[in-house]
Each structure stands twice: as C-alpha cells, then as structure tokens.
C-alpha cells in the first residue's frame, strides 16, 4: 500500500511538472492547486451537496457550518488582498438578476439529483462514481449551451453588481460579510438537531485547508476559485471542432473568450484547477486500501436522467454566474451579493431536488421488478 | 448496464476522457508559447488578471 501511495504521489508530481514544462509555472501551480482541492475534498469527505442534504433531511448542520467557516477564513484574507492589489487580483462579483436566481434554484435541485455540485461532479467522476462521470459529460454540454443563451436570460432583468465593498468599503465589507456568516451559522446551529451542531475534526481541517487553497488560487491565478467557465470552454471547443460557428455568439465573440477558444486548455485558469481536481480525487481513491463500493447500476432511463440532470446542472450554473464554488464560495468570500442570493435560491432548490431524486435515480433492479 | 463497474475502472475512464480532451486540444491549438507564459503568481506580477471566471458574462 505504501509503495502504491508513493507511486500515486509521484504521478501527481509528474503531472504538475509536465504541465509546468508545457504551459509554464503558473499553469503547473494551478494544476497542483487543483490536485490539492481534490485531495482535500475526497480525502476528508468535504462536500457541498451532501451537507446541504443532511441539513434539509436530518437537520445536521455540521458540514454546512464547516463550509461557512471555510468561506469566512477565505474572506478574512481575500478582502485585504483584493483591496491591496486591485490591478492584479479580481473578485467574483456578478449581478443579481431573475435568471441568476432561477438558475441557482434549478442548480440546487439538479445537484441533489446527481448528488454532486460543480466541484462534486468532478470529484465524484475522479473517485470512480459512474453517476458523477455521466453527469460531468452533461455538465460540460450544459455549461456550453448556457453560454449561447446567456445574453437573452440576463436581459430578463438584473440589478447592477452590488458587493460588500461597494456598500461599506474593504474593511467594512469584510465586517459585513463575517457578520452575515456568523448570523447564518447561528441560525443553522439553532435549527440543527441536538448533537449535530459541532463539526467533526476532519471538517475543521478540511475547512482550513480549502480556505488556504482558495486564497492561493486567488494569489496565483489573480481570481477566485471557479469551476463552470472551464467546463463550458471544453464544450465550446468540442462544438467548434464539430462545425459550430461561435463567432456570431455574443459570449464567444467577446475578445477574451474568443482568444481562449483558440488557445490551449492549459492556458485557462479554471480548466487547470478542474483537471487537477479530478486527478486529485482519483489519487485519493486509488490510495485507499478499499476504493469503496461501486455505484448501484441504474435503469436505462435512470442513466438518461443523470445525463439530463448534468446538462441542467451546467446550463443553470452558467445562468447563475457560477456553482457552489464560483458563486457561493468565491462570491461570498470576495464580497458579492449574488453569492448570498445564490445560496438562498440554491438551498430552496435543493429541498425540491431531493424529492426528484428517487424519480430520476431508478435502480436497474427496481425497474426490472416493476416490468415483471 | 446492470453489473456495477468498479470504482478504479470508472476512475480510469474519467482520467482517459480527460486526457483525451487535453491531448486532442493540444493537437488542435498547439501548446502555449514557452517564453510568453505569465508570471507564476498574479499577485505582485504587475499584470492585470486575464483569466475568465464563472461570474463573467
């Protein structure tokens, strides 16, 4: 087992070295950072969709409180950094709008159906969860399709970008954000069932490590941690290779996006961390003495449902200006109001999605039983 | 698909799919210019961030 783990660690380092040689030191660092995210998320079982489900179904607030702690730690470092280097670092600010709210609600529902959010889908796929892999394919297609209609959806109505910094300045904005996180945490702790309020030690560690990695992401990439853009870019590249003319689309005709379409994936920040994330989860799974039980096979319509739910997940994430990572985690930790609105809408959607899950994830055995 | 696929097998499939996308893309677009890559850290580089984020429209 030790030899295998050493081999896996060397494989991870070899990937970082290879990407560094191929695309430069920043690309290598970002893949390494992504591997770190994958190691922590899979290794310490720190997720987003699962803890939300636990809060809704079992009033177990421990995982969600750990998420809020990670966001608070990240915010405490990110706010001063963003204020100190506005020309080099950018926040994850986006406008609140009708499509954004609806997208977040639908995303929350879809992530409970496939049992994974943006990062969760990548982690699940890398750790050998077939539902995660099928959902990832749908996510890539959906996040690309969302870019094609983004202008129409945002045209339905949205506010200007509002941030904690624009309301109260850098220091005041950080105070506002931390106070809001404490208030939400206190509410969750009040609503939680007895004995389900204090996170386990692994969650404290995970929250600290995720926050450290998120801050490093900001320092290295110049922008907060994100998932969705990279997946949409992969879909756009496949569509373009298949003959789609994206030059007429407003999103892909924008100079930055057009340049990334013609450049290597290894120059795109979120693609690099996404690659690392999936690889990191794979390394953890292979490093375990027992890799875990395989996913229960689904009926054919169950697999189609997972693919469609993945597509909806990607499409809605694009409309919502991010997933749990880009909007919820990075949005709130860098002061964006849309991160808070996303949280509320996606949480409401999650409650609805939990009711849909058994209708979509139909096990193969049960369907055979019904047919018989 | 009634027999469960083992986690290692699915994990390898995911890696293979990911690797295929990266290699196919590298063959199509080429690799970045080695002497035109950005500084290792954006902070302190003096350059404006040029990456794209999910929050961008």
XYZ file of C-alpha atoms in Angstrom:
429
model
C 0.000 0.000 0.000
C 2.841 2.387 0.870
C 4.532 1.704 -2.474
C 1.293 2.404 -4.272
C 0.781 5.677 -2.413
C 4.336 6.774 -3.186
C 3.714 5.898 -6.807
C 0.481 7.915 -6.831
C 2.227 10.907 -5.234
C 4.969 10.703 -7.871
C 2.333 10.510 -10.608
C 0.737 13.692 -9.260
C 4.093 15.460 -9.141
C 4.879 14.250 -12.665
C 1.623 15.796 -13.893
C 2.491 19.121 -12.261
C 6.000 19.005 -13.772
C 4.631 18.073 -17.197
C 2.117 20.926 -17.223
C 4.818 23.334 -15.998
C 7.064 22.334 -18.886
C 4.224 22.515 -21.397
C 2.458 25.667 -20.275
C 4.609 27.480 -17.748
C 4.964 27.710 -13.965
C 1.584 29.315 -13.285
C -0.194 26.510 -15.124
C 1.792 23.921 -13.186
C 0.975 25.599 -9.887
C -2.720 25.733 -10.749
C -2.858 22.045 -11.627
C -1.057 21.337 -8.353
C -3.598 23.513 -6.561
C -6.418 21.608 -8.237
C -4.875 18.323 -7.088
C -4.804 19.781 -3.582
C -8.511 20.616 -3.802
C -9.216 17.071 -4.989
C -7.150 15.527 -2.184
C -8.945 17.559 0.485
C -12.471 17.247 -0.920
C -12.264 13.498 -1.497
C -9.775 12.616 1.226
C -11.560 14.468 4.027
C -15.055 13.958 2.594
C -15.710 17.683 2.422
C -18.512 18.452 0.002
C -21.281 20.889 -0.731
C -24.321 18.944 -1.939
C -24.146 16.265 0.774
C -24.089 18.629 3.767
C -26.971 20.638 2.311
C -28.956 17.410 2.014
C -28.024 16.494 5.595
C -29.262 19.874 6.823
C -32.558 19.599 4.971
C -33.280 15.941 5.704
C -31.679 15.335 9.098
C -31.167 18.860 10.470
C -27.468 18.034 10.597
C -25.680 21.386 10.286
C -22.098 20.184 10.766
C -20.996 20.041 7.125
C -22.701 23.303 6.219
C -21.160 25.076 9.216
C -17.747 23.863 8.049
C -18.474 25.376 4.615
C -19.307 28.719 6.212
C -16.107 28.543 8.275
C -14.051 27.941 5.125
C -15.743 30.900 3.441
C -15.106 33.132 6.469
C -11.394 32.248 6.619
C -11.051 32.846 2.879
C -12.865 36.187 3.141
C -10.644 37.330 6.012
C -7.606 37.020 3.731
C -9.168 37.745 0.347
C -10.744 41.112 1.222
C -7.436 42.749 2.254
C -5.631 41.185 -0.707
C -8.212 42.455 -3.183
C -8.015 45.926 -1.631
C -4.226 45.931 -1.720
C -3.818 44.763 -5.308
C -6.881 45.815 -7.306
C -4.912 45.852 -10.549
C -3.645 42.310 -10.141
C -6.487 40.457 -8.425
C -10.183 40.366 -9.237
C -13.172 39.331 -7.136
C -16.034 37.002 -8.099
C -18.657 39.719 -8.376
C -21.747 39.302 -10.541
C -25.168 40.951 -10.761
C -28.278 39.620 -9.066
C -30.956 39.004 -11.665
C -34.065 36.986 -12.432
C -32.192 34.382 -14.481
C -29.431 34.253 -11.884
C -31.937 33.463 -9.120
C -33.832 30.948 -11.230
C -30.575 29.352 -12.359
C -29.380 28.959 -8.780
C -32.699 27.392 -7.752
C -32.570 24.884 -10.607
C -28.887 24.198 -9.938
C -29.684 23.411 -6.303
C -32.328 20.928 -7.402
C -30.152 19.279 -10.059
C -27.169 18.906 -7.749
C -29.281 16.884 -5.334
C -30.442 14.674 -8.188
C -26.903 13.797 -9.316
C -25.529 14.036 -5.764
C -22.810 16.482 -6.727
C -22.339 20.189 -7.374
C -19.697 21.707 -9.679
C -16.687 20.509 -7.718
C -18.603 17.451 -6.507
C -19.248 16.224 -10.038
C -15.531 16.400 -10.839
C -14.592 14.750 -7.545
C -17.203 12.041 -7.997
C -16.018 11.285 -11.540
C -12.383 11.124 -10.449
C -13.165 8.900 -7.498
C -14.855 6.346 -9.714
C -18.517 7.238 -9.284
C -20.221 6.452 -12.601
C -23.125 8.804 -11.869
C -20.563 11.595 -11.445
C -18.859 10.744 -14.730
C -22.120 10.664 -16.713
C -23.270 13.891 -15.036
C -19.919 15.514 -15.886
C -20.458 14.885 -19.600
C -23.878 16.535 -19.299
C -22.389 19.379 -17.238
C -19.842 20.168 -19.959
C -22.569 20.270 -22.620
C -24.947 22.248 -20.420
C -22.485 24.902 -19.358
C -21.612 25.448 -23.035
C -25.275 25.637 -24.085
C -25.863 28.140 -21.286
C -23.314 30.495 -22.812
C -25.275 30.522 -26.091
C -28.374 31.946 -24.408
C -26.801 33.923 -21.570
C -27.494 37.306 -23.135
C -31.201 36.542 -23.519
C -31.509 35.296 -19.959
C -29.655 38.211 -18.400
C -31.816 40.543 -20.479
C -34.830 39.450 -18.431
C -33.695 41.854 -15.781
C -30.877 42.281 -13.338
C -29.538 44.751 -10.820
C -26.140 46.386 -11.109
C -23.304 44.489 -9.449
C -23.585 45.018 -5.697
C -20.789 43.988 -3.353
C -19.970 44.311 0.320
C -17.073 46.558 -0.717
C -19.345 48.864 -2.708
C -21.662 49.191 0.291
C -19.178 49.545 3.137
C -15.643 49.665 1.730
C -12.996 46.959 2.065
C -12.795 46.797 5.853
C -16.476 47.441 6.441
C -17.366 44.974 3.706
C -15.317 42.267 5.376
C -17.048 43.057 8.664
C -20.449 42.848 6.960
C -19.581 39.532 5.323
C -18.243 37.970 8.517
C -21.233 39.223 10.498
C -23.631 37.763 7.941
C -21.773 34.426 8.031
C -21.990 34.358 11.831
C -25.706 35.145 11.698
C -26.393 32.364 9.193
C -24.231 29.939 11.193
C -26.098 30.828 14.394
C -29.433 30.297 12.654
C -28.311 26.908 11.321
C -26.999 25.870 14.739
C -30.330 26.883 16.265
C -32.262 24.861 13.679
C -29.961 21.834 13.906
C -30.878 18.717 15.831
C -29.113 18.133 19.155
C -25.652 16.618 18.678
C -25.497 17.756 15.051
C -24.031 21.195 15.514
C -20.315 20.763 16.124
C -18.314 19.700 13.036
C -16.016 16.682 13.353
C -12.254 17.264 13.459
C -11.825 16.280 9.815
C -14.243 19.032 8.781
C -12.298 21.677 10.734
C -9.133 20.548 8.971
C -10.884 20.464 5.613
C -12.334 23.962 6.076
C -8.882 25.362 6.895
C -7.195 23.574 4.003
C -9.879 24.530 1.473
C -9.623 28.148 2.607
C -5.812 28.055 2.258
C -6.084 26.584 -1.232
C -8.740 29.134 -2.218
C -6.510 32.003 -1.090
C -3.588 30.502 -3.027
C -5.884 30.267 -6.061
C -6.509 34.000 -5.788
C -2.806 34.773 -5.375
C -1.648 32.551 -8.233
C -4.468 32.968 -10.743
C -5.440 36.523 -9.888
C -9.040 35.412 -9.496
C -11.052 33.278 -7.063
C -11.592 29.544 -7.413
C -14.099 28.627 -10.116
C -15.358 25.568 -11.972
C -18.033 26.342 -14.559
C -16.166 28.504 -17.073
C -13.605 25.784 -17.766
C -16.233 23.116 -18.370
C -18.152 25.419 -20.720
C -14.937 26.141 -22.598
C -14.344 22.417 -23.135
C -17.853 22.098 -24.523
C -17.346 25.103 -26.787
C -14.119 23.656 -28.176
C -15.829 20.364 -28.975
C -18.759 22.201 -30.583
C -16.415 24.367 -32.639
C -14.493 21.327 -33.813
C -17.832 19.809 -34.789
C -18.556 22.755 -37.083
C -20.410 25.183 -34.803
C -19.829 28.831 -35.735
C -19.368 30.568 -32.403
C -18.128 33.851 -33.872
C -21.734 35.056 -34.125
C -22.445 34.375 -30.478
C -22.047 37.371 -28.187
C -20.416 35.395 -25.380
C -17.810 33.648 -27.510
C -17.227 36.672 -29.742
C -16.033 38.682 -26.718
C -12.266 39.155 -27.193
C -11.160 37.245 -24.085
C -13.437 34.287 -24.712
C -12.596 34.171 -28.426
C -8.889 34.113 -27.589
C -9.371 31.252 -25.127
C -11.271 29.254 -27.737
C -8.207 29.373 -29.972
C -5.690 28.832 -27.185
C -4.709 25.681 -25.335
C -6.885 24.486 -22.463
C -3.663 24.628 -20.458
C -3.818 28.437 -20.549
C -7.276 28.582 -18.956
C -7.243 29.054 -15.198
C -10.421 27.151 -14.303
C -9.629 24.322 -16.729
C -6.303 23.782 -14.982
C -7.783 23.557 -11.490
C -10.619 21.385 -12.814
C -8.086 18.952 -14.284
C -6.200 18.852 -11.002
C -9.394 18.403 -9.003
C -10.413 15.296 -10.907
C -6.897 13.861 -10.752
C -6.610 14.581 -7.019
C -9.852 12.714 -6.304
C -8.605 9.803 -8.397
C -5.339 9.678 -6.442
C -7.215 9.509 -3.122
C -9.499 6.739 -4.376
C -6.554 4.674 -5.670
C -4.604 5.311 -2.467
C -7.279 3.758 -0.297
C -6.921 0.144 0.790
C -10.521 -0.364 -0.310
C -11.629 2.022 -3.074
C -15.256 1.952 -1.992
C -18.376 0.270 -3.280
C -19.296 0.913 -6.892
C -22.403 2.879 -7.690
C -25.560 0.792 -7.866
C -26.443 0.341 -11.548
C -29.374 2.374 -12.779
C -32.084 1.534 -15.232
C -31.573 2.931 -18.753
C -33.954 5.793 -18.062
C -32.041 6.464 -14.861
C -28.802 6.994 -16.807
C -30.580 9.242 -19.302
C -31.972 11.161 -16.342
C -28.492 11.596 -14.853
C -27.146 12.863 -18.181
C -30.018 15.343 -18.498
C -29.659 16.417 -14.871
C -25.959 17.031 -15.539
C -26.898 19.113 -18.561
C -29.352 21.133 -16.473
C -26.679 21.497 -13.801
C -24.244 23.039 -16.278
C -26.842 25.217 -18.018
C -28.247 26.603 -14.774
C -24.769 27.211 -13.339
C -23.983 29.385 -16.352
C -27.146 31.456 -15.853
C -26.499 31.697 -12.109
C -22.969 33.068 -12.628
C -21.371 30.075 -11.019
C -21.907 26.952 -8.973
C -21.266 26.218 -5.303
C -17.660 27.157 -5.882
C -17.732 30.176 -8.206
C -20.908 31.798 -6.834
C -21.447 30.524 -3.280
C -17.894 30.007 -2.017
C -15.962 32.541 -4.091
C -18.807 35.029 -4.479
C -19.442 35.370 -0.748
C -15.776 35.181 0.236
C -14.958 38.096 -2.086
C -17.992 40.188 -1.192
C -20.545 39.618 -3.959
C -24.221 39.993 -3.075
C -25.027 37.472 -5.785
C -23.240 34.798 -3.727
C -25.733 35.267 -0.881
C -28.744 35.302 -3.185
C -27.350 32.217 -4.924
C -27.077 30.470 -1.542
C -30.710 31.157 -0.641
C -32.084 30.181 -4.059
C -29.963 27.050 -4.428
C -30.786 25.901 -0.911
C -34.504 26.197 -1.686
C -33.909 24.312 -4.936
C -32.060 21.582 -3.063
C -35.123 20.839 -0.952
C -37.116 20.391 -4.149
C -34.378 18.336 -5.836
C -34.345 15.826 -3.006
C -37.942 14.964 -3.886
C -36.982 14.494 -7.534
C -34.017 12.255 -6.841
C -35.854 8.933 -6.446
C -37.785 9.660 -9.631
C -34.550 10.028 -11.620
C -32.141 7.605 -9.986
C -34.133 4.488 -10.757
C -32.095 1.400 -9.871
C -31.859 -1.268 -12.561
C -33.196 -3.938 -10.212
C -36.282 -1.937 -9.265
C -37.191 -1.268 -12.869
C -36.874 -4.951 -13.691
C -39.130 -5.668 -10.738
C -41.704 -3.194 -11.981
C -41.540 -4.569 -15.507
C -42.048 -8.064 -14.173
C -25.550 -1.751 -17.602
C -26.763 -3.959 -14.779
C -23.349 -5.027 -13.460
C -21.697 -2.350 -11.348
C -18.434 -1.007 -12.739
C -15.699 -0.878 -10.116
C -14.544 2.498 -8.844
C -10.981 2.075 -10.181
C -12.327 1.258 -13.641
C -14.646 4.283 -13.686
C -11.842 6.470 -12.305
C -9.544 5.329 -15.109
C -12.322 6.026 -17.627
C -12.656 9.557 -16.249
C -8.893 10.096 -16.486
C -8.840 8.679 -20.012
C -11.651 11.000 -21.075
C -9.930 13.984 -19.512
C -6.563 13.036 -21.033
C -8.166 12.622 -24.442
C -9.643 16.117 -24.275
C -6.305 17.666 -23.250
C -4.298 15.802 -25.919
C -6.892 16.464 -28.628
C -6.935 20.144 -27.705
C -3.126 20.345 -27.684
C -3.015 18.770 -31.146
C -5.593 21.287 -32.370
C -4.364 24.510 -30.817
C -0.750 23.734 -30.009
C 0.900 24.318 -26.669
C 1.437 27.794 -25.219
C 4.493 29.786 -26.270
C 7.107 28.808 -23.650
C 8.516 32.341 -23.359
C 5.143 34.076 -23.213
C 3.663 32.368 -20.178
C 2.510 34.567 -17.290
C 4.456 35.069 -14.068
C 3.995 32.242 -11.549
C 1.971 34.454 -9.192
C -0.585 37.029 -10.285
C -0.095 38.885 -7.004
C 2.985 41.032 -7.410
C 3.214 40.441 -11.157
C 2.110 43.950 -12.062
C -0.192 42.471 -14.700
C -3.967 42.653 -14.803
C -5.731 39.313 -14.331
C -6.523 37.828 -17.710
C -8.285 34.621 -16.734
C -12.013 34.055 -17.099
C -14.331 33.268 -14.194
C -17.799 31.774 -13.908
C -19.070 35.167 -12.787
C -18.113 36.808 -16.073
C -20.718 37.471 -18.737
